[in-house]
Amino acid sequence: MSDVAEAIRAEALTKRFGSVTALAGVSIALKRGETLGILGDNGAGKSTLIKILTGYHQPDSGQLFVDGKPVRLGSVDEARAFGIECVYQDLALVNGLSVYHNLFLNRELLRPGLLRLLDHAAMRRRAAEALAEIGVNVPSIEIEVGALSGGQRQAIAVARAVCSKARILLLDEPLAAMGAREAQQIIRLIERLKARGDIAIAMIAHNYAQTLEICDRVILMQHGCVTFESATAATSAAELLEIVRREYRQRA
Amino acid sequence: MAIQPATLSARGVARRAHGLLLRPEAGVFIVSVVLVLYFQVANANFLTDANLQTLSQFVAAPVIIACGEIMLLICREIDLSVGQVFALAPFVMSDAHAAGLPVVAAILVALLVCALIGLAIGLITIWLEVPSFITTLGMLFLVTGVTLTISRGFPANTPGGPLLTNILGGWGYAEIVWALIAVAIMHVVLRHTRWGLHTVAIGGNLTAAAEAGIAINRIKIGNFVLTSTLGGLAGLLEAFRIGSTDPLAGGSTIMFLGVASGIIGGTALGGGSGTIIGGLVGAILLGVLQDGFTLQGINAFTFDIIIGAAILIAMIANIRIARRRQRGGE
């Protein structure tokens, strides 16, 4: 039942920044256990869409629904309260802190008592459990994040979102600037999260082949509109490329 | 609980000991011990009670100031005016006492005034977006002017009965005991509270701290308040030790000794890492050098050359270690 429930739906979102129309009526829907790839050129409106879904921007018009109920996401914290978490391109990890401190950043576990001291032992234990559960391997949870590879850091960032009970996970270019082997680790991590069935995942990506490999469905955004939508099984990188090329020819 | 036996195992202890030796403050500590041995061999008076009292007094004030500056440096701020607040605090206390307040209340008023100066620094830095280097440079002159005005340029006697005076600095080791209490509290704050962890996170990656929802402004302003208050405390202790206070006491020298103690002890100039224990060890190194060379009878001019060179070497090492860490992170 959970795998058919609609997690988040956006209807006719518009957003303008001054004279620039970033979104001109975008509608998307995302189910639990489903992975949606959002493709498109720079400036197509992908990031604006993600930032509206995370409560960072508010749309000028249009409506958001979480679990079928209309909601207004006034801030990142409000979105978080609905289980919406975003893993940004800049990773948002503190390199000088340990893996487990990063996993619990600003959600630290405290020892009982008036002094409100950090419970390092509980955080270590829970971090190790959480990472094992989603199959992320790091040399040690006490190691500073700065000493990890890009892929491991990305995995930690994803793990942090999952740890904080993300039910709608938004990934901003999770495979950017990553070698093939590291990208494979992240792809497998996303597949494991998908297999849990309780998380809806939307990811911005540039690499068509990788997106088609991971995602159940893709949308293509151009000039603030969704110009193409398809199940990944029913399309191909060649078809997507052809649509984008046609667009360039028209503009030329 | 399952992790408990592992931390107690011999391997765990060995690993911890190894980790401890790799810390920057360990090297500084070893250097300090070697220097103590050298000075003791060169001059048998070094490890005497009288000299240890003097040494502890050299160390105490910079340590207390370092406790604040380390917190600020970690979150990428600095307070250049703490030495002037150090000088102001005893005069505020004297005036409050002269106005009829009991000494203890006068001390609290003085500390409150220092805290408000820290608050002003924090608000100007955060709200008006003035770099703290500039805010506190302005505050440095402003506070000196205030101190000279309310003291009319004259020293003042420190009020208080013998018991209070002894507790607050009169007894030879009183100041270092206060300093060690400050170190213990601030070490726990930095390592074992959300405040400390968030201070490190802010200095390590501001974007990440903001995205995690950390109250960046509150923590930075709080650390300015903390530093000014600790500066005032150090100034008060010094006034109780000496029995009188001078409007030009402390100043930039004591501030730089505090900052240098932190940096020598491994606090990164670029923020994001540092330890309070390192600040203590750094201050001990500077104190041992200062005291040892004084005992040796080395010329005060030569002494400044040696201290300056020691600080430069420590700063260069600090930057190189930070670079290596960053490269390791890439």
Coordinates of C-alpha atoms in Angstrom, one line a residue:
Chain A
M1 CA 0.0 0.0 0.0
S2 CA 2.8 2.4 0.9
D3 CA 4.4 2.0 -2.5
V4 CA 1.4 3.5 -4.3
A5 CA 0.7 6.3 -1.8
E6 CA 1.4 9.7 -3.2
A7 CA 4.1 11.4 -1.1
I8 CA 4.3 14.9 -2.6
R9 CA 2.5 16.6 -5.5
A10 CA 3.0 20.1 -6.9
E11 CA 0.3 21.7 -9.0
A12 CA 0.9 24.6 -11.5
L13 CA 3.8 26.1 -9.6
T14 CA 5.0 29.5 -10.8
K15 CA 8.0 31.6 -9.5
R16 CA 9.4 34.8 -10.8
F17 CA 12.6 36.5 -9.7
G18 CA 12.2 40.1 -10.9
S19 CA 11.7 39.9 -14.7
V20 CA 13.0 36.3 -14.9
T21 CA 10.4 33.5 -14.9
A22 CA 12.0 30.6 -13.2
L23 CA 8.9 28.4 -13.1
A24 CA 6.0 28.8 -15.5
G25 CA 3.4 26.4 -14.2
V26 CA 5.2 23.2 -13.2
S27 CA 3.2 20.1 -11.9
I28 CA 4.9 17.0 -10.6
A29 CA 3.9 14.1 -8.5
L30 CA 6.0 11.6 -6.6
K31 CA 5.1 8.3 -4.9
R32 CA 6.7 6.5 -2.0
G33 CA 9.4 4.1 -3.2
E34 CA 9.7 5.9 -6.4
T35 CA 12.7 7.8 -7.8
L36 CA 12.2 10.7 -10.1
G37 CA 15.0 12.2 -12.2
I38 CA 14.8 15.9 -13.0
L39 CA 16.8 16.7 -16.1
G40 CA 17.3 20.0 -17.9
D41 CA 19.8 22.7 -18.8
N42 CA 21.2 25.2 -16.4
G43 CA 18.5 27.8 -15.8
A44 CA 15.7 25.5 -16.7
G45 CA 14.2 25.8 -13.2
K46 CA 15.3 22.5 -11.6
S47 CA 17.0 24.2 -8.6
T48 CA 14.1 26.6 -8.1
L49 CA 11.7 23.6 -8.1
I50 CA 13.8 21.8 -5.5
K51 CA 14.1 24.9 -3.4
I52 CA 10.3 25.3 -3.4
L53 CA 9.9 21.7 -2.4
T54 CA 12.3 22.2 0.5
G55 CA 10.5 25.4 1.7
Y56 CA 13.5 27.6 0.8
H57 CA 11.5 29.6 -1.8
Q58 CA 7.8 30.1 -1.8
P59 CA 5.9 29.8 -5.1
D60 CA 4.1 32.9 -6.5
S61 CA 1.2 30.6 -7.3
G62 CA 0.3 26.9 -7.4
Q63 CA -0.2 24.4 -4.6
L64 CA 1.8 21.8 -2.8
F65 CA 0.3 18.6 -1.4
V66 CA 2.1 16.3 1.1
D67 CA 0.4 12.9 1.6
G68 CA -2.6 14.3 -0.4
K69 CA -3.2 17.2 1.9
P70 CA -2.6 20.8 0.8
V71 CA 0.4 22.4 2.6
R72 CA 2.3 25.7 2.6
L73 CA 6.0 25.4 3.2
G74 CA 7.1 28.7 4.6
S75 CA 10.6 27.7 5.6
V76 CA 13.1 24.8 5.5
D77 CA 12.1 23.9 9.0
E78 CA 8.5 23.6 8.1
A79 CA 9.4 21.4 5.2
R80 CA 11.5 19.3 7.5
A81 CA 8.6 18.8 9.8
F82 CA 6.9 17.0 6.8
G83 CA 9.9 14.8 6.4
I84 CA 11.3 16.7 3.4
E85 CA 15.1 16.7 3.4
C86 CA 17.4 17.9 0.7
V87 CA 21.1 16.9 0.2
Y88 CA 22.8 19.8 -1.5
Q89 CA 25.6 19.9 -4.0
D90 CA 27.9 21.6 -1.5
L91 CA 27.3 18.6 0.8
A92 CA 26.7 20.6 3.9
L93 CA 29.2 18.6 5.9
V94 CA 31.7 20.0 8.4
N95 CA 35.1 18.5 7.3
G96 CA 36.7 19.1 10.7
L97 CA 34.0 17.1 12.6
S98 CA 33.8 13.3 12.9
V99 CA 31.3 11.3 10.9
Y100 CA 29.0 10.8 13.8
H101 CA 29.0 14.5 14.8
N102 CA 28.1 15.3 11.2
L103 CA 25.3 12.8 11.2
F104 CA 23.8 14.4 14.3
L105 CA 24.7 18.0 13.5
N106 CA 22.1 20.2 15.3
R107 CA 20.2 17.1 16.3
E108 CA 22.7 15.9 18.9
L109 CA 21.8 13.4 21.5
L110 CA 22.2 14.6 25.0
R111 CA 22.8 12.8 28.3
P112 CA 20.0 13.0 30.8
G113 CA 20.6 15.7 33.4
L114 CA 20.6 19.5 33.8
L115 CA 24.0 20.0 32.3
R116 CA 22.8 18.9 28.8
L117 CA 26.1 17.3 27.9
L118 CA 26.5 15.6 24.6
D119 CA 26.0 11.8 24.6
H120 CA 29.0 10.9 22.4
A121 CA 28.6 7.2 23.1
A122 CA 25.0 7.1 22.1
M123 CA 25.7 9.1 19.0
R124 CA 28.5 6.8 18.0
R125 CA 26.3 3.7 18.5
R126 CA 23.3 5.1 16.6
A127 CA 25.5 6.4 13.8
A128 CA 27.1 3.0 13.3
E129 CA 23.7 1.4 13.3
A130 CA 22.3 3.9 10.9
L131 CA 25.2 3.6 8.4
A132 CA 25.1 -0.2 8.6
E133 CA 21.3 -0.2 8.0
I134 CA 21.6 1.6 4.7
G135 CA 24.9 -0.1 3.8
V136 CA 27.3 2.8 3.9
N137 CA 30.9 1.8 4.7
V138 CA 33.4 4.3 6.3
P139 CA 36.8 3.4 7.8
S140 CA 35.6 4.7 11.2
I141 CA 32.7 6.8 12.4
E142 CA 35.2 8.8 14.5
I143 CA 37.3 9.8 11.5
E144 CA 37.0 13.4 10.4
V145 CA 34.7 13.8 7.4
G146 CA 37.4 15.8 5.6
A147 CA 39.5 12.6 5.4
L148 CA 36.9 10.7 3.4
S149 CA 36.5 10.5 -0.4
G150 CA 33.9 12.5 -2.2
G151 CA 31.7 9.5 -2.6
Q152 CA 31.9 8.6 1.1
R153 CA 31.0 12.2 2.0
Q154 CA 28.0 12.2 -0.3
A155 CA 26.9 8.9 1.3
I156 CA 27.3 10.5 4.7
A157 CA 25.2 13.5 3.6
V158 CA 22.5 11.1 2.3
A159 CA 22.7 9.1 5.4
R160 CA 22.2 12.2 7.5
A161 CA 19.0 13.0 5.7
V162 CA 17.7 9.4 6.1
C163 CA 18.7 9.5 9.8
S164 CA 16.6 12.5 10.4
K165 CA 13.5 10.5 9.2
A166 CA 13.4 11.8 5.6
R167 CA 10.3 10.5 3.8
I168 CA 10.8 12.8 0.8
L169 CA 14.5 12.9 -0.2
L170 CA 15.6 15.6 -2.6
L171 CA 19.1 15.1 -4.1
D172 CA 20.8 18.0 -5.9
E173 CA 23.2 16.4 -8.4
P174 CA 24.3 13.5 -6.2
L175 CA 26.7 12.2 -8.8
A176 CA 28.4 15.4 -9.8
A177 CA 32.2 15.5 -9.8
M178 CA 32.4 11.8 -8.9
G179 CA 34.4 9.0 -10.4
A180 CA 32.7 6.0 -11.9
R181 CA 33.3 3.7 -9.0
E182 CA 32.2 6.3 -6.4
A183 CA 29.1 7.1 -8.5
Q184 CA 28.3 3.4 -8.4
Q185 CA 28.4 3.4 -4.6
I186 CA 25.9 6.2 -4.5
I187 CA 23.7 4.6 -7.1
R188 CA 23.6 1.4 -5.1
L189 CA 22.8 3.5 -2.0
I190 CA 19.9 5.2 -3.7
E191 CA 18.7 1.8 -4.9
R192 CA 18.7 0.4 -1.4
L193 CA 16.7 3.4 -0.2
K194 CA 14.3 2.9 -3.0
A195 CA 13.9 -0.7 -2.0
R196 CA 12.8 0.3 1.5
G197 CA 9.6 1.6 -0.2
D198 CA 8.9 4.3 2.4
I199 CA 11.0 7.1 0.9
A200 CA 10.2 9.1 -2.2
I201 CA 13.3 10.4 -4.0
A202 CA 13.7 13.2 -6.5
M203 CA 17.1 13.9 -7.9
I204 CA 18.5 16.6 -10.2
A205 CA 21.0 15.1 -12.6
H206 CA 22.9 15.9 -15.7
N207 CA 24.1 12.5 -16.8
Y208 CA 21.3 10.9 -18.8
A209 CA 22.6 7.4 -18.7
Q210 CA 23.0 7.4 -14.9
T211 CA 19.6 9.0 -14.4
L212 CA 17.9 6.4 -16.6
E213 CA 19.8 3.7 -14.6
I214 CA 18.6 4.9 -11.2
C215 CA 15.2 6.5 -11.7
D216 CA 11.8 5.0 -12.3
R217 CA 10.6 8.2 -14.1
V218 CA 12.2 11.2 -15.6
I219 CA 11.0 14.7 -16.4
L220 CA 12.8 17.1 -18.6
M221 CA 12.6 20.8 -17.7
Q222 CA 13.1 23.7 -20.2
H223 CA 12.5 27.4 -19.6
G224 CA 10.6 26.8 -16.4
C225 CA 8.3 24.2 -17.9
V226 CA 8.1 20.4 -17.8
T227 CA 8.4 19.6 -21.5
F228 CA 8.7 15.9 -21.3
E229 CA 7.8 13.2 -18.9
S230 CA 8.2 9.4 -19.2
A231 CA 8.8 6.2 -17.3
T232 CA 12.5 5.4 -17.8
A233 CA 11.6 2.0 -19.3
A234 CA 9.7 3.8 -22.1
T235 CA 12.5 6.2 -23.1
S236 CA 16.2 6.3 -23.8
A237 CA 19.1 8.7 -23.5
A238 CA 18.9 9.1 -27.3
E239 CA 15.3 10.2 -27.2
L240 CA 16.0 12.7 -24.4
L241 CA 19.0 14.1 -26.3
E242 CA 16.9 14.5 -29.4
I243 CA 14.4 16.6 -27.5
V244 CA 17.1 18.8 -26.1
R245 CA 18.7 19.1 -29.6
R246 CA 15.5 20.1 -31.2
E247 CA 15.1 22.8 -28.6
Y248 CA 18.6 24.2 -29.5
R249 CA 17.8 24.1 -33.2
Q250 CA 14.7 26.1 -32.6
R251 CA 16.5 28.7 -30.6
A252 CA 19.3 29.0 -33.1
Chain B
M1 CA 26.8 0.1 26.2
A2 CA 28.2 -2.4 23.8
I3 CA 30.9 0.1 22.9
Q4 CA 32.0 0.3 26.5
P5 CA 34.3 -2.8 26.8
A6 CA 36.0 -1.8 23.6
T7 CA 37.0 1.6 24.9
L8 CA 38.5 0.1 28.0
S9 CA 40.5 -2.6 26.2
A10 CA 44.3 -2.3 26.0
R11 CA 44.1 -1.7 22.3
G12 CA 41.7 1.1 22.8
V13 CA 44.0 2.7 25.4
A14 CA 47.0 2.3 23.1
R15 CA 45.1 3.9 20.2
R16 CA 44.0 6.7 22.4
A17 CA 47.5 7.3 23.7
H18 CA 48.7 7.3 20.1
G19 CA 46.0 9.8 19.1
L20 CA 47.0 12.0 22.1
L21 CA 50.6 12.1 21.0
L22 CA 49.6 13.2 17.5
R23 CA 47.7 16.2 18.9
P24 CA 49.4 19.6 18.4
E25 CA 49.3 20.4 22.1
A26 CA 51.3 17.2 22.9
G27 CA 54.4 18.6 21.1
V28 CA 54.1 21.9 22.8
F29 CA 53.7 20.2 26.2
I30 CA 56.9 18.2 25.6
V31 CA 58.8 21.3 24.6
S32 CA 57.6 23.0 27.8
V33 CA 58.8 20.0 29.9
V34 CA 62.2 20.1 28.2
L35 CA 62.4 23.9 28.9
V36 CA 61.5 23.4 32.5
L37 CA 64.3 20.8 32.8
Y38 CA 66.7 23.1 31.1
F39 CA 65.9 26.1 33.3
Q40 CA 66.1 23.9 36.4
V41 CA 69.5 22.7 35.4
A42 CA 70.7 26.2 34.5
N43 CA 69.2 27.7 37.7
A44 CA 68.3 25.6 40.7
N45 CA 65.8 28.3 41.8
F46 CA 63.4 27.4 39.0
L47 CA 61.5 24.7 40.7
T48 CA 61.1 26.4 44.0
D49 CA 57.8 27.4 45.6
A50 CA 58.4 31.1 45.2
N51 CA 59.3 30.8 41.5
L52 CA 56.4 28.4 40.8
Q53 CA 54.1 31.0 42.2
T54 CA 55.6 33.6 39.9
L55 CA 55.4 31.3 37.0
S56 CA 51.7 30.5 37.7
Q57 CA 51.0 34.2 37.8
F58 CA 52.6 34.7 34.4
V59 CA 50.4 31.9 33.0
A60 CA 47.1 32.6 34.7
A61 CA 45.8 35.7 32.9
P62 CA 46.8 34.6 29.4
V63 CA 45.1 31.3 30.0
I64 CA 41.8 32.9 31.1
I65 CA 41.8 35.2 28.0
A66 CA 42.8 32.3 25.8
C67 CA 39.7 30.4 26.9
G68 CA 37.6 33.1 25.3
E69 CA 39.8 33.8 22.3
I70 CA 40.0 30.1 21.3
M71 CA 36.2 30.0 21.1
L72 CA 36.2 33.1 19.0
L73 CA 39.0 31.9 16.7
I74 CA 37.3 28.5 16.2
C75 CA 34.2 30.3 14.9
R76 CA 36.4 32.6 12.8
E77 CA 36.2 35.7 14.9
I78 CA 38.7 37.5 17.2
D79 CA 38.6 40.0 20.0
L80 CA 41.4 42.6 20.0
S81 CA 39.9 44.7 22.8
V82 CA 39.9 42.0 25.6
G83 CA 43.1 43.5 27.1
Q84 CA 41.4 46.9 27.5
V85 CA 38.4 45.3 29.1
F86 CA 40.9 43.6 31.4
A87 CA 42.1 47.1 32.5
L88 CA 38.6 48.6 32.8
A89 CA 37.0 45.9 35.0
P90 CA 38.9 46.8 38.3
F91 CA 38.0 50.4 37.9
V92 CA 34.3 49.6 37.5
M93 CA 34.6 47.5 40.6
S94 CA 36.4 50.2 42.6
D95 CA 33.8 52.9 41.5
A96 CA 30.9 50.6 42.2
H97 CA 32.4 49.8 45.7
A98 CA 33.0 53.5 46.3
A99 CA 29.4 54.2 45.4
G100 CA 28.3 52.0 48.3
L101 CA 28.1 48.4 46.9
P102 CA 29.6 45.5 48.8
V103 CA 32.8 44.2 47.1
V104 CA 31.1 41.0 45.8
A105 CA 28.3 43.0 44.3
A106 CA 30.8 45.4 42.8
I107 CA 32.7 42.5 41.2
L108 CA 29.4 41.3 39.6
V109 CA 28.7 44.8 38.3
A110 CA 32.2 44.9 36.8
L111 CA 31.7 41.5 35.1
L112 CA 28.2 42.6 33.9
V113 CA 29.7 45.7 32.3
C114 CA 32.4 43.5 30.6
A115 CA 29.6 41.2 29.3
L116 CA 27.7 44.2 27.9
I117 CA 30.9 45.3 26.1
G118 CA 31.1 41.8 24.6
L119 CA 27.4 42.0 23.6
A120 CA 28.0 45.4 21.9
I121 CA 31.0 43.9 20.0
G122 CA 28.8 40.9 19.0
L123 CA 25.9 43.0 17.8
I124 CA 28.0 45.4 15.8
T125 CA 29.9 42.5 14.2
I126 CA 26.8 40.4 13.4
W127 CA 24.1 43.0 12.7
L128 CA 26.1 45.7 11.1
E129 CA 28.4 43.1 9.4
V130 CA 31.6 44.8 10.5
P131 CA 34.5 42.3 10.7
S132 CA 35.3 41.6 14.3
F133 CA 38.9 42.6 13.7
I134 CA 37.6 46.1 13.0
T135 CA 34.9 46.2 15.6
T136 CA 37.2 45.2 18.4
L137 CA 40.0 47.5 17.1
G138 CA 37.6 50.4 17.6
M139 CA 36.5 49.0 20.9
L140 CA 40.2 48.8 22.0
F141 CA 40.6 52.6 21.8
L142 CA 37.1 53.3 23.0
V143 CA 37.5 51.2 26.2
T144 CA 41.0 52.6 26.9
G145 CA 39.5 56.1 26.7
V146 CA 36.7 55.1 29.1
T147 CA 39.2 53.6 31.6
L148 CA 41.5 56.7 31.5
T149 CA 38.4 59.0 31.9
I150 CA 36.9 57.2 34.9
S151 CA 40.3 56.7 36.6
R152 CA 41.5 60.2 35.6
G153 CA 44.7 58.5 34.7
F154 CA 45.5 57.4 38.3
P155 CA 45.9 53.9 39.7
A156 CA 43.3 52.8 42.2
N157 CA 43.6 50.5 45.3
T158 CA 41.7 47.3 45.2
P159 CA 38.9 47.1 47.8
G160 CA 38.1 44.0 49.9
G161 CA 38.9 42.2 53.1
P162 CA 41.8 39.8 53.5
L163 CA 39.8 36.6 53.0
L164 CA 38.2 37.7 49.7
T165 CA 41.5 39.2 48.6
N166 CA 43.3 35.9 49.2
I167 CA 40.7 33.9 47.4
L168 CA 40.7 36.2 44.4
G169 CA 44.4 36.5 43.8
G170 CA 46.2 37.4 47.1
W171 CA 47.3 33.8 47.8
G172 CA 50.2 33.0 45.4
Y173 CA 48.3 30.2 43.5
A174 CA 44.8 31.7 43.7
E175 CA 45.0 33.1 40.1
I176 CA 46.1 29.8 38.5
V177 CA 43.4 27.9 40.4
W178 CA 40.8 30.3 38.9
A179 CA 42.4 29.8 35.5
L180 CA 42.3 26.0 35.8
I181 CA 38.6 26.2 36.8
A182 CA 38.0 28.3 33.7
V183 CA 40.0 25.8 31.6
A184 CA 38.0 22.9 33.0
I185 CA 34.6 24.5 32.4
M186 CA 35.5 25.7 28.9
H187 CA 37.0 22.4 27.9
V188 CA 33.7 20.7 28.8
V189 CA 31.7 23.5 27.0
L190 CA 33.8 23.0 23.8
R191 CA 34.0 19.2 23.7
H192 CA 30.8 18.1 25.5
T193 CA 28.0 20.6 24.8
R194 CA 26.1 21.6 21.7
W195 CA 27.4 25.1 22.1
G196 CA 31.0 23.9 21.6
L197 CA 30.1 21.6 18.8
H198 CA 28.2 24.3 17.0
T199 CA 31.1 26.7 17.5
V200 CA 33.3 24.2 15.6
A201 CA 30.7 23.6 12.9
I202 CA 30.3 27.4 12.3
G203 CA 34.1 27.8 11.8
G204 CA 34.4 24.6 9.8
N205 CA 31.7 25.2 7.3
L206 CA 29.4 28.1 7.7
T207 CA 27.0 27.0 4.9
A208 CA 26.7 23.5 6.5
A209 CA 26.0 25.1 9.9
A210 CA 23.3 27.3 8.4
E211 CA 21.7 24.5 6.5
A212 CA 21.6 22.3 9.6
G213 CA 19.7 25.2 11.3
I214 CA 22.4 26.1 13.8
A215 CA 21.8 29.5 15.5
I216 CA 25.0 31.1 14.1
N217 CA 24.5 34.7 15.3
R218 CA 23.5 33.6 18.8
I219 CA 26.7 31.5 19.2
K220 CA 29.0 34.1 17.8
I221 CA 27.6 36.9 20.0
G222 CA 27.7 34.5 23.0
N223 CA 31.3 33.9 22.4
F224 CA 32.1 37.6 22.3
V225 CA 30.2 38.1 25.6
L226 CA 32.2 35.1 27.0
T227 CA 35.5 36.5 25.9
S228 CA 34.9 40.0 27.3
T229 CA 33.7 38.6 30.6
L230 CA 36.7 36.3 31.0
G231 CA 38.9 39.3 30.1
G232 CA 37.2 41.3 32.9
L233 CA 37.7 38.3 35.3
A234 CA 41.4 38.1 34.6
G235 CA 41.7 41.8 35.2
L236 CA 39.9 41.6 38.5
L237 CA 42.1 38.7 39.7
E238 CA 45.2 40.6 38.7
A239 CA 44.0 43.7 40.7
F240 CA 43.3 41.5 43.8
R241 CA 46.8 39.9 43.5
I242 CA 48.6 43.2 43.1
G243 CA 46.4 45.2 45.5
S244 CA 46.1 48.1 43.1
T245 CA 45.2 48.6 39.5
D246 CA 46.6 50.7 36.7
P247 CA 44.5 52.2 33.9
L248 CA 47.1 50.9 31.4
A249 CA 47.3 47.3 32.8
G250 CA 46.8 44.4 30.5
G251 CA 46.3 46.0 27.1
S252 CA 47.3 44.5 23.8
T253 CA 50.2 42.6 25.3
I254 CA 47.9 40.4 27.5
M255 CA 45.5 40.0 24.6
F256 CA 48.2 38.8 22.2
L257 CA 49.6 36.5 24.9
G258 CA 46.1 34.9 25.1
V259 CA 45.7 34.6 21.3
A260 CA 49.3 33.3 21.0
S261 CA 48.6 30.7 23.7
G262 CA 45.7 29.4 21.7
I263 CA 47.5 29.4 18.4
I264 CA 50.6 27.8 19.9
G265 CA 48.3 25.2 21.4
G266 CA 47.0 24.2 18.0
T267 CA 43.9 26.4 17.5
A268 CA 43.6 27.0 13.8
L269 CA 43.9 30.6 12.7
G270 CA 41.4 29.9 10.0
G271 CA 38.8 28.5 12.4
G272 CA 37.1 25.2 12.6
S273 CA 39.4 23.5 15.1
G274 CA 41.2 24.1 18.4
T275 CA 41.3 22.9 22.0
I276 CA 41.1 24.7 25.4
I277 CA 43.8 22.3 26.8
G278 CA 46.0 23.5 23.9
G279 CA 45.6 27.0 25.1
L280 CA 46.6 26.1 28.6
V281 CA 49.7 24.3 27.3
G282 CA 50.5 27.2 25.0
A283 CA 50.3 29.7 27.9
I284 CA 52.5 27.4 30.0
L285 CA 55.1 27.4 27.3
L286 CA 55.1 31.2 27.0
G287 CA 55.1 31.5 30.8
V288 CA 58.1 29.1 31.2
L289 CA 60.0 31.0 28.6
Q290 CA 59.2 34.4 30.2
D291 CA 59.9 33.2 33.7
G292 CA 63.0 31.1 32.9
F293 CA 64.7 33.9 30.9
T294 CA 63.9 36.4 33.7
L295 CA 65.6 34.1 36.2
Q296 CA 68.6 33.7 33.8
G297 CA 68.8 37.5 33.9
I298 CA 68.5 37.8 30.2
N299 CA 68.0 41.4 29.0
A300 CA 64.3 42.3 28.5
F301 CA 65.0 43.4 24.9
T302 CA 66.6 40.1 24.0
F303 CA 63.7 38.4 25.8
D304 CA 61.1 40.1 23.5
I305 CA 63.1 38.9 20.5
I306 CA 63.0 35.3 21.7
I307 CA 59.3 35.4 22.6
G308 CA 58.5 37.0 19.2
A309 CA 60.5 34.3 17.4
A310 CA 58.8 31.6 19.4
I311 CA 55.4 32.9 18.5
L312 CA 56.3 33.2 14.8
I313 CA 57.6 29.7 14.7
A314 CA 54.4 28.4 16.3
M315 CA 52.2 30.4 13.9
I316 CA 54.1 29.1 10.9
A317 CA 53.7 25.5 12.2
N318 CA 50.0 26.1 12.8
I319 CA 49.4 27.3 9.2
R320 CA 51.4 24.4 7.7
I321 CA 49.4 21.9 9.8
A322 CA 46.2 23.5 8.7
R323 CA 47.3 23.3 5.0
R324 CA 48.2 19.7 5.3
R325 CA 44.7 19.0 6.9
Q326 CA 43.0 20.8 4.0
R327 CA 45.0 18.9 1.4
G328 CA 44.2 15.7 3.2
G329 CA 40.5 16.6 2.9
E330 CA 40.6 17.1 -0.9

